[in-house]
Tab-separated table of C-alpha atoms in Angstrom:
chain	number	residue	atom	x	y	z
A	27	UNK	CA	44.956	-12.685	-13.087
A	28	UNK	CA	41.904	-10.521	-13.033
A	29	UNK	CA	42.480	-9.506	-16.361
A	30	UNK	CA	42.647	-12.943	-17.611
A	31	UNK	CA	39.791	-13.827	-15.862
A	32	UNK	CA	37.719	-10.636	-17.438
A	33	UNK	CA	38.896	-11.718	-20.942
A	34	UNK	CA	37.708	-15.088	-20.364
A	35	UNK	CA	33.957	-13.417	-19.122
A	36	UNK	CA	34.268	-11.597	-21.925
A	37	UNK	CA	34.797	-14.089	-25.286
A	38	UNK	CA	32.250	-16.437	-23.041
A	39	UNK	CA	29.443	-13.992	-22.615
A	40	UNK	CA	27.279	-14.966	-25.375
A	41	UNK	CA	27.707	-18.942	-23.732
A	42	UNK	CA	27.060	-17.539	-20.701
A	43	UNK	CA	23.788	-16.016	-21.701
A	44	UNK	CA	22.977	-19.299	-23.576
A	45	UNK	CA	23.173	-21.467	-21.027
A	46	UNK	CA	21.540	-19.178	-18.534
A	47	UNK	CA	18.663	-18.363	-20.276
A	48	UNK	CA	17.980	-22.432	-20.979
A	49	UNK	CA	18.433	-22.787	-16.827
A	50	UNK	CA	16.070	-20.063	-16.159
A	51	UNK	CA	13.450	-21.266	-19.026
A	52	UNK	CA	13.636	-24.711	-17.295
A	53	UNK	CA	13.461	-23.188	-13.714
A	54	UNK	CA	11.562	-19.819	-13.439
A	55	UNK	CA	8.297	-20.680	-14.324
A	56	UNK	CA	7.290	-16.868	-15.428
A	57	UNK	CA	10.260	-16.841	-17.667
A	58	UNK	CA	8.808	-19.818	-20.510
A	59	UNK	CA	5.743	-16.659	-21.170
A	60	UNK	CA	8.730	-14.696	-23.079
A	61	UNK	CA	10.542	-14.542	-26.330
A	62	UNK	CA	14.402	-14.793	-25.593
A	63	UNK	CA	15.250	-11.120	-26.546
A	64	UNK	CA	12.682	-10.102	-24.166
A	65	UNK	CA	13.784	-12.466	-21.688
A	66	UNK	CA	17.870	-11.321	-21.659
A	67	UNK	CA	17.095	-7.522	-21.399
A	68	UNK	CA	19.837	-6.235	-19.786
A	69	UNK	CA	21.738	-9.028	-18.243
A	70	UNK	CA	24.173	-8.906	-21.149
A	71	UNK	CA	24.451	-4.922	-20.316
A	72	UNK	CA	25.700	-6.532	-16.770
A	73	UNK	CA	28.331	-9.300	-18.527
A	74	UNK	CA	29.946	-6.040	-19.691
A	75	UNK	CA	29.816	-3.981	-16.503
A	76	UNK	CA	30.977	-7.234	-14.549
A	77	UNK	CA	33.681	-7.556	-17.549
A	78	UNK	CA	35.150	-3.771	-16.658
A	79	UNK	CA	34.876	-4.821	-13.147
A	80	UNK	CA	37.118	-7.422	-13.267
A	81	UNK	CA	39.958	-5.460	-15.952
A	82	UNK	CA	40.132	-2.554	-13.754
A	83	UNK	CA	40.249	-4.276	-10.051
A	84	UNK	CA	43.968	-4.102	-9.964
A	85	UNK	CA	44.166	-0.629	-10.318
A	86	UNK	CA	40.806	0.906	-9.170
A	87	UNK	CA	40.558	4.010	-7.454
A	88	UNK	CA	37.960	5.034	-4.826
A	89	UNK	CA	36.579	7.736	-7.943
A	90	UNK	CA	36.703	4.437	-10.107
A	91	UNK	CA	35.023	2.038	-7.801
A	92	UNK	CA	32.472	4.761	-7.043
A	93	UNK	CA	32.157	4.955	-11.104
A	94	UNK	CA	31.488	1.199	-11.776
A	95	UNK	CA	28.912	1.102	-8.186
A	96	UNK	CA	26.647	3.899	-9.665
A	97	UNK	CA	26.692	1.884	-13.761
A	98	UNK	CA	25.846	-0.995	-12.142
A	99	UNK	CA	23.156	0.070	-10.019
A	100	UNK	CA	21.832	1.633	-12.962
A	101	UNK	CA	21.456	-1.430	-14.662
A	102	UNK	CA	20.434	-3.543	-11.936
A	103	UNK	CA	17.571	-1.041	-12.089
A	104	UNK	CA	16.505	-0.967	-15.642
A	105	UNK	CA	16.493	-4.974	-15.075
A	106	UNK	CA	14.156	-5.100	-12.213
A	107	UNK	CA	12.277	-2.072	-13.758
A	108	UNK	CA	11.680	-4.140	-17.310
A	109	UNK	CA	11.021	-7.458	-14.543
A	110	UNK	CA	7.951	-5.599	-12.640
A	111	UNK	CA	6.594	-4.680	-16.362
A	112	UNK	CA	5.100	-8.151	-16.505
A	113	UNK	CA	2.607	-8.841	-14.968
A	114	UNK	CA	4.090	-12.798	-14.307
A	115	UNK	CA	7.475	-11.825	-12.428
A	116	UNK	CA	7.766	-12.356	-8.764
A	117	UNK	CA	10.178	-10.602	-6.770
A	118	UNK	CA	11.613	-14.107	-5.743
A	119	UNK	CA	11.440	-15.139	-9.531
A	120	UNK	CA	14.052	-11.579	-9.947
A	121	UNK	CA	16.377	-12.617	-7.470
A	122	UNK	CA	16.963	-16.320	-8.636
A	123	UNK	CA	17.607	-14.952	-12.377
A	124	UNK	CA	20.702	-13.841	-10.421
A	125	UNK	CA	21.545	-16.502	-8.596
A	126	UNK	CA	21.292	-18.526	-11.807
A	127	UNK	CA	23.690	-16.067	-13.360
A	128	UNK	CA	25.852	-16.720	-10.559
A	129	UNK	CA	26.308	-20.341	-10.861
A	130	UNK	CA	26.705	-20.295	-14.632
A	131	UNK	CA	29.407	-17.356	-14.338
A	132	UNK	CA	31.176	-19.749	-11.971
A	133	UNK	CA	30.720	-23.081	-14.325
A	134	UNK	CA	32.381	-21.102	-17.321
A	135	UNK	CA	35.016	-19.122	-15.644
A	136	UNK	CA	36.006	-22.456	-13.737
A	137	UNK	CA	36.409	-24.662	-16.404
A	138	UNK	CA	40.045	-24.236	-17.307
A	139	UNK	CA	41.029	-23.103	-13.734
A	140	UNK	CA	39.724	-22.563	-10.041
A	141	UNK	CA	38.966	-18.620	-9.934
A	142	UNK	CA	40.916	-16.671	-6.691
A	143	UNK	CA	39.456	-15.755	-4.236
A	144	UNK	CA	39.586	-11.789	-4.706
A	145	UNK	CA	38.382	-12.710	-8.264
A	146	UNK	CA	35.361	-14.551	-6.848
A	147	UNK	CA	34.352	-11.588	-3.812
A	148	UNK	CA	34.514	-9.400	-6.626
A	149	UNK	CA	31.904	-11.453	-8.670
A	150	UNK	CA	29.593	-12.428	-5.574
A	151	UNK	CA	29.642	-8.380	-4.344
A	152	UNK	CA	28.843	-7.485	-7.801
A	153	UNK	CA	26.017	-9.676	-8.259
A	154	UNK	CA	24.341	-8.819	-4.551
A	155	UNK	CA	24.801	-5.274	-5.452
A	156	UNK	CA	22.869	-5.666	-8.848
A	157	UNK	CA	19.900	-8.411	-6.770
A	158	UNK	CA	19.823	-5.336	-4.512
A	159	UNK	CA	19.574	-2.698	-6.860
A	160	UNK	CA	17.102	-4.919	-8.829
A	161	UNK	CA	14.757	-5.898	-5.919
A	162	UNK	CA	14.474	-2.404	-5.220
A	163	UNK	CA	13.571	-0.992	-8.316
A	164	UNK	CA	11.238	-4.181	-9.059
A	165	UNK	CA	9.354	-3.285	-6.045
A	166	UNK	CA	9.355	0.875	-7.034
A	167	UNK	CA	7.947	-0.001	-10.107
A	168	UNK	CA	5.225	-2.503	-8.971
A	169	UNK	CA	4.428	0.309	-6.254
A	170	UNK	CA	3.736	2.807	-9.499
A	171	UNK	CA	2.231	0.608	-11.550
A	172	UNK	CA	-0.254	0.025	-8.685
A	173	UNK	CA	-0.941	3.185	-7.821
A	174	UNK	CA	-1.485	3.803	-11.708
A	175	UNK	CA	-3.960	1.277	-11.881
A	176	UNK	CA	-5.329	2.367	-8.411
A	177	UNK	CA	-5.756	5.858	-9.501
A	178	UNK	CA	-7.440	4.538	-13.090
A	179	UNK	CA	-9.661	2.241	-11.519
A	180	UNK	CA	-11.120	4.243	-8.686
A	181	UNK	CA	-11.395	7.437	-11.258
A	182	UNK	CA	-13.910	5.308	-13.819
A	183	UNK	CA	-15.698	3.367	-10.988
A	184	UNK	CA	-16.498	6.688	-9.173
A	185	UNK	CA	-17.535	8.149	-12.263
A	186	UNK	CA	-20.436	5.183	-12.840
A	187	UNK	CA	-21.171	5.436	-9.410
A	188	UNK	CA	-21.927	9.130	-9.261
A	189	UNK	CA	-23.814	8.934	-12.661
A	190	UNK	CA	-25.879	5.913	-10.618
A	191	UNK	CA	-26.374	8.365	-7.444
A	192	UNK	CA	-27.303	11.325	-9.253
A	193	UNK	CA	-29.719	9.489	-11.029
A	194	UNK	CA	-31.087	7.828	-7.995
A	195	UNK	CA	-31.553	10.927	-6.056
A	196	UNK	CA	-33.468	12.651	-8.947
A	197	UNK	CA	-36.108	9.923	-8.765
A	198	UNK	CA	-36.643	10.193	-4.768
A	199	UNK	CA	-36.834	13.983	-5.333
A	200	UNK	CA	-40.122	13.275	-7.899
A	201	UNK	CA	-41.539	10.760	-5.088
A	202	UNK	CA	-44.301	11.754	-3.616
A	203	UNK	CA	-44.076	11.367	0.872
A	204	UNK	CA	-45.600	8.368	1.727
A	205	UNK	CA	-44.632	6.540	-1.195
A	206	UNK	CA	-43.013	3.055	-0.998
A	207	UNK	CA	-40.107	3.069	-3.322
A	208	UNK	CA	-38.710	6.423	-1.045
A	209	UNK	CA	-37.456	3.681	1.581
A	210	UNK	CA	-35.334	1.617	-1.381
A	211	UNK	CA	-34.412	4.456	-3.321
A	212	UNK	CA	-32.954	6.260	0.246
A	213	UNK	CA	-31.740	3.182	1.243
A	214	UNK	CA	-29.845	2.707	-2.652
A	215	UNK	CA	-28.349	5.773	-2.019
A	216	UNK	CA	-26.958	4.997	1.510
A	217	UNK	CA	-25.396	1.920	-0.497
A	218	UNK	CA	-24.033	4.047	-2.933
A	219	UNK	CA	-22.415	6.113	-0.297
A	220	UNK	CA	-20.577	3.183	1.341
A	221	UNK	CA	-19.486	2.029	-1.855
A	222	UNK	CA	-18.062	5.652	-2.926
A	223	UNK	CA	-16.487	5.387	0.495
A	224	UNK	CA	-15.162	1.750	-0.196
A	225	UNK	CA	-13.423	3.081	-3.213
A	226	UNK	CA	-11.671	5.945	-1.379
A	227	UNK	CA	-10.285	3.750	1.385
A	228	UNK	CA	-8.902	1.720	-0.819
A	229	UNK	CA	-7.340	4.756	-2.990
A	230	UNK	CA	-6.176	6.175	-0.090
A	231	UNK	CA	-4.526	2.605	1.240
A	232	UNK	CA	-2.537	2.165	-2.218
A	233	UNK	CA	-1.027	6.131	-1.241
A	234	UNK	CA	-0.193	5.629	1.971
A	235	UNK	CA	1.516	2.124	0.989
A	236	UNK	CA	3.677	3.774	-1.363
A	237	UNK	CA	4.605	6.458	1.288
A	238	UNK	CA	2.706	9.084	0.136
A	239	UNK	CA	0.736	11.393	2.504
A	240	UNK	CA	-3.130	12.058	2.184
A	241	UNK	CA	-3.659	15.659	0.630
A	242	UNK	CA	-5.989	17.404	3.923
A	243	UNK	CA	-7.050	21.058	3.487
A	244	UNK	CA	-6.941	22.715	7.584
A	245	UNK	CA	-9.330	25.056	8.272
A	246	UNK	CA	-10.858	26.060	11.526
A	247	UNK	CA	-13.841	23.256	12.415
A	248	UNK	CA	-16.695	23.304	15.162
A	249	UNK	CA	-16.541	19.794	16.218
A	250	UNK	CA	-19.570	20.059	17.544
A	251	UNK	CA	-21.332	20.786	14.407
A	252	UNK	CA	-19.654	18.745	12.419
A	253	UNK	CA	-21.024	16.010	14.640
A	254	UNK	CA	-24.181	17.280	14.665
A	255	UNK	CA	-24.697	17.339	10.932
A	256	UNK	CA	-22.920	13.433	10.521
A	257	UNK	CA	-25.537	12.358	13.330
A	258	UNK	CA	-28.086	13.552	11.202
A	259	UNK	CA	-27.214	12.382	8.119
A	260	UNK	CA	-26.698	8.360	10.171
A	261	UNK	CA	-29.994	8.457	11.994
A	262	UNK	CA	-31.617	8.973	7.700
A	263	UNK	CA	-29.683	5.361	7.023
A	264	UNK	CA	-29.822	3.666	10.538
A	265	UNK	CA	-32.524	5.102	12.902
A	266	UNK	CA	-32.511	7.127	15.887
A	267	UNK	CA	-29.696	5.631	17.751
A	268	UNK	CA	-27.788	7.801	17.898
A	269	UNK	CA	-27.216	9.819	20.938
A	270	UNK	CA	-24.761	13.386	21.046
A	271	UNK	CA	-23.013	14.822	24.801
A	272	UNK	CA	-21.220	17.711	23.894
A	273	UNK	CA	-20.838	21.300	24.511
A	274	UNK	CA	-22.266	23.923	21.955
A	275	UNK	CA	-19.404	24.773	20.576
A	276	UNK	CA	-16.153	22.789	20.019
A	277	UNK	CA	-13.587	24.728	18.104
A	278	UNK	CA	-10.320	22.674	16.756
A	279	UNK	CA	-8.472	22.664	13.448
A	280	UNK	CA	-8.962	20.109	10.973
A	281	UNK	CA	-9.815	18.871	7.695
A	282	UNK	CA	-13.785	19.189	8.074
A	283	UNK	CA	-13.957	16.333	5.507
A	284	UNK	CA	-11.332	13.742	6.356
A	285	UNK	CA	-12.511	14.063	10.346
A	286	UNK	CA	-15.794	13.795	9.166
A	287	UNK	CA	-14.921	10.274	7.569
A	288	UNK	CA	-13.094	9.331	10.647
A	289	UNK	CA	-16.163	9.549	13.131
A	290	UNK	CA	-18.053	8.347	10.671
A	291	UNK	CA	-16.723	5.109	10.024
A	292	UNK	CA	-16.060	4.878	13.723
A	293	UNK	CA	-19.756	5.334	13.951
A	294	UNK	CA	-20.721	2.645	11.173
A	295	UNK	CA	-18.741	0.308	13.220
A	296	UNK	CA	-20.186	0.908	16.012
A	297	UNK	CA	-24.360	0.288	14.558
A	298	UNK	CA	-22.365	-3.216	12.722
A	299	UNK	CA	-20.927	-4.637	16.304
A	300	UNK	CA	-23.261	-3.455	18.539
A	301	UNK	CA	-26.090	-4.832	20.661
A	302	UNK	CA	-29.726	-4.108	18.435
A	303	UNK	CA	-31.214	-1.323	19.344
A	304	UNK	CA	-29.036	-0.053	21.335
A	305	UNK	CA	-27.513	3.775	21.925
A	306	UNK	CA	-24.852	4.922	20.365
A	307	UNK	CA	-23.072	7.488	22.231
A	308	UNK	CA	-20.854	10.411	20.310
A	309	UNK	CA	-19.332	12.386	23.590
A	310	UNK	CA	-16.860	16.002	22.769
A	311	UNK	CA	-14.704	17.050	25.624
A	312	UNK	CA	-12.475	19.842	26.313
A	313	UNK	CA	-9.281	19.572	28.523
A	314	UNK	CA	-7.148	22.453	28.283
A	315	UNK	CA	-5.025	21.407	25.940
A	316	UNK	CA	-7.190	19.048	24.089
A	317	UNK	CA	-10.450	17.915	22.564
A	318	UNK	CA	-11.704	13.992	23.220
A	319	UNK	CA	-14.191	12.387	21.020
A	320	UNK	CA	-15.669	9.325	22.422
A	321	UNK	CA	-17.701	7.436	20.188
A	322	UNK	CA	-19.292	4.080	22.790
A	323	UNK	CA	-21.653	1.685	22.110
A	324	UNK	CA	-22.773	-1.757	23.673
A	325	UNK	CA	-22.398	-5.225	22.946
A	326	UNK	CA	-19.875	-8.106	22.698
A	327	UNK	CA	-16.443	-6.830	23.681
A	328	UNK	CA	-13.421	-6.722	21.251
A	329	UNK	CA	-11.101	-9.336	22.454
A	330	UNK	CA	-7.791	-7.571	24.012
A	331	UNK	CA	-5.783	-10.290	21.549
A	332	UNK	CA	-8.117	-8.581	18.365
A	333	UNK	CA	-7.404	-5.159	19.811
A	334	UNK	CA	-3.800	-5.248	18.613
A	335	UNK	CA	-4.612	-5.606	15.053
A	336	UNK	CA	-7.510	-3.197	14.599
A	337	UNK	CA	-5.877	-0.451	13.414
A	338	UNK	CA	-3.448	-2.475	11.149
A	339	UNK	CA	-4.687	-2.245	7.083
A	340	UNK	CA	-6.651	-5.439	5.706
A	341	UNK	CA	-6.297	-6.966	9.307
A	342	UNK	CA	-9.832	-8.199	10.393
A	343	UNK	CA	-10.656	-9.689	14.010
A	344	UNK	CA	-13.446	-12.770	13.915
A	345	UNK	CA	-16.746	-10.547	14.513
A	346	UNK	CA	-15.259	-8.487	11.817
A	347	UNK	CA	-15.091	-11.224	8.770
A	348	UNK	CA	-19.005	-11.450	9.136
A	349	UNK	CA	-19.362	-8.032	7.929
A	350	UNK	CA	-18.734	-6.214	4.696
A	351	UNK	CA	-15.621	-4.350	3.897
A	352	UNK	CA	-11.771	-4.729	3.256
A	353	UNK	CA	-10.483	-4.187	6.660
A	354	UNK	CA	-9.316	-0.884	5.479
A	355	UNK	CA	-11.482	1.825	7.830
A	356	UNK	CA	-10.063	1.896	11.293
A	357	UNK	CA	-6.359	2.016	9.196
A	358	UNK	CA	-7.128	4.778	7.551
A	359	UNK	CA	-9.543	6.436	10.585
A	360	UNK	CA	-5.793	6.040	12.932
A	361	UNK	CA	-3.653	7.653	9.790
A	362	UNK	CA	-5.975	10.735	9.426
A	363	UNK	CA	-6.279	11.556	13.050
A	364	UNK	CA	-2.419	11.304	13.577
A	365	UNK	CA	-2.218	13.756	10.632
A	366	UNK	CA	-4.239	16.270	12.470
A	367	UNK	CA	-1.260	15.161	15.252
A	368	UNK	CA	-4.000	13.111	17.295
A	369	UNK	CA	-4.640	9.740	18.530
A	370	UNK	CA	-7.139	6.868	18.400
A	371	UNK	CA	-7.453	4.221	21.186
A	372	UNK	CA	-10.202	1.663	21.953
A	373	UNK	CA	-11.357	0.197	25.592
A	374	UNK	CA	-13.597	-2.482	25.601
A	375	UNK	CA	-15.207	-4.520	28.546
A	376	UNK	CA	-18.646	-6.641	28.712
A	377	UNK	CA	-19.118	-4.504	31.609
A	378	UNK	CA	-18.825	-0.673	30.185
A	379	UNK	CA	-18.869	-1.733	26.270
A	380	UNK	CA	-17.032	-0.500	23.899
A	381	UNK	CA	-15.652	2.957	23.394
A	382	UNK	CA	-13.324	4.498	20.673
A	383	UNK	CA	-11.317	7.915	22.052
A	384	UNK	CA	-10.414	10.187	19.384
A	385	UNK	CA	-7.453	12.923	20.893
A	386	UNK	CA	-7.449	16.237	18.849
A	387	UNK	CA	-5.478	19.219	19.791
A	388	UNK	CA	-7.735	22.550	20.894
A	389	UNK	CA	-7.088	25.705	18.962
A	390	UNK	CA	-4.827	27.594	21.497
């Protein structure tokens, strides 16, 4: 029967695409944006592979079956590759050009006589494979076409930026001490620095998303210092709040840069939530087998319901939404420390405040 049933498929397949493509016109609303050549792509390669399917079931060997799996997932593929090309297709849109298929397949193959049930598993598992195989590769290519874009857009926004800075910081170099504008233009370049920063937390999201790790250099770091220089460079932008308990020298090994943005955005957070005017506390201590960074500061507690999502990317708690940002800094700040194999925690009372712990290990 298969046979018969595959040589039916077969002189219907041009029907079949026919009446599926007016369905999906008439039902997938990204679908009406395409010409109808465009719109087929490889479904008809499918017909065939589903045609083959159905010739050989009687007589298909576990090299066979293996054969017709890895054609079909390659087409299921190049359909949900050419799907995530435009810019209009939803993943749900994908999987009910299948399920459309589906019920047309049935309607045609039906007509003269009720398909068997073997005939019909072999059909349904044929199509779920291919939705599978589709869904996945719609949702690999949307991954690398956003990471494209990521990388392109970040690139040519950091370039105007830098271009903006450097220009900037050539004009407060030619002020004279005392002047006026040296407030705005140090306080343009401060906004230029979050915005650079911005731009790299988002970069550095879209990787992460699409399982890539973040490229860190290791090197041997003085905490201490480190700290010491970031403190320096935060009381320029927001005053002398800022307040460092910590031994001379703390010696771990890190990525001097990415640990600086860590505490740094940990610090920023810390001047946006906290009460006016008051300290801000950075605090290094050694164990003996680790290094804590405490960075604590007072004010309104972080509800325990809000500490659950802080670390969680574009997740913001209430206090947070009245702030600039994307919700992306604490993500990020947990990522980086556990690739230096560390932790981040938060406590946070009305009585004692609120503290972030950074866990590093010591250089044995």
């Amino acid at each position: 029967m298969s046979n018969q049933v595959s040589e039916r498929l077969e002189q219907n397949a041009k029907r079949i695409m026919q009446m599926w493509e007016k369905r999906a016109r008439d039902e997938v609303e990204a679908s009406i944006h395409h010409e109808s050549l465009v719109l087929q792509n490889s479904l008809p390669l499918y017909l065939n592979q589903l045609v083959d399917e159905l010739s050989t079931e009687i007589d298909r060997t576990p090299a066979r079956i293996e054969a017709d799996r890895i054609k079909s997932k390659r087409i299921g593929k190049q359909h949900g590759r050419e799907r995530a090309g435009y810019a209009d297709y939803s993943m749900s849109e994908l999987i009910f050009e299948y399920h459309i298929l589906r019920q047309v397949i049935f309607e045609v193959l039906e007509e003269e006589a009720p398909l068997e049930m073997r005939e019909r598993d072999i059909i349904i598992n044929s199509i779920e494979q291919a939705v599978n195989d589709a869904a996945t590769q719609f949702s690999q290519t949307l991954r690398d076409i956003q990471e494209l874009f990521m990388v392109t857009l970040t690139h040519d926004l950091r370039g105007s930026i830098n271009t903006v800075k450097l220009g900037t910081q050539l004009i407060l170099r030619r002020l004279e001490r005392g002047d006026s504008h040296v407030e705005v233009a140090a306080r343009m370049i401060g906004a230029i620095d979050r915005m650079d920063s911005m731009i790299q937390n988002l970069l550095d999201a879209s990787r992460l998303r699409a399982g890539q790790s973040l490229k860190l250099e290791f090197e041997e770091c003085d905490l201490h210092r480190l700290v010491q220089e970031l403190v320096e460079d935060l009381r320029f932008t927001y005053g002398e709040r800022f307040i460092i308990v910590s031994d001379s020298h703390v010696i771990t090994y890190c990525s001097p840069k990415e640990m600086r943005r860590v505490i740094e955005n940990i610090a920023i957070n810390a001047v946006k939530y906290s009460t006016p005017n008051t300290p801000i506390t950075l605090t290094i201590e050694q164990t003996e087998t680790h290094i804590n960074l405490t960075v604590h500061n007072e004010g309104n507690p972080i509800d325990p319901d809000a500490q659950s999502i802080l670390f969680q990317q574009f997740r913001r708690t209430i206090s947070a939404n009245e702030q600039t940002g994307w919700g992306l800094g604490l993500f990020l700040a947990k990522r980086i420390t556990e690739a230096h194999q560390g932790t981040i925690e938060v406590e946070s009372t009305q009585v004692k405040g609120t503290s972030f712990i950074i866990k590093l290990p010591k250089v044995p």
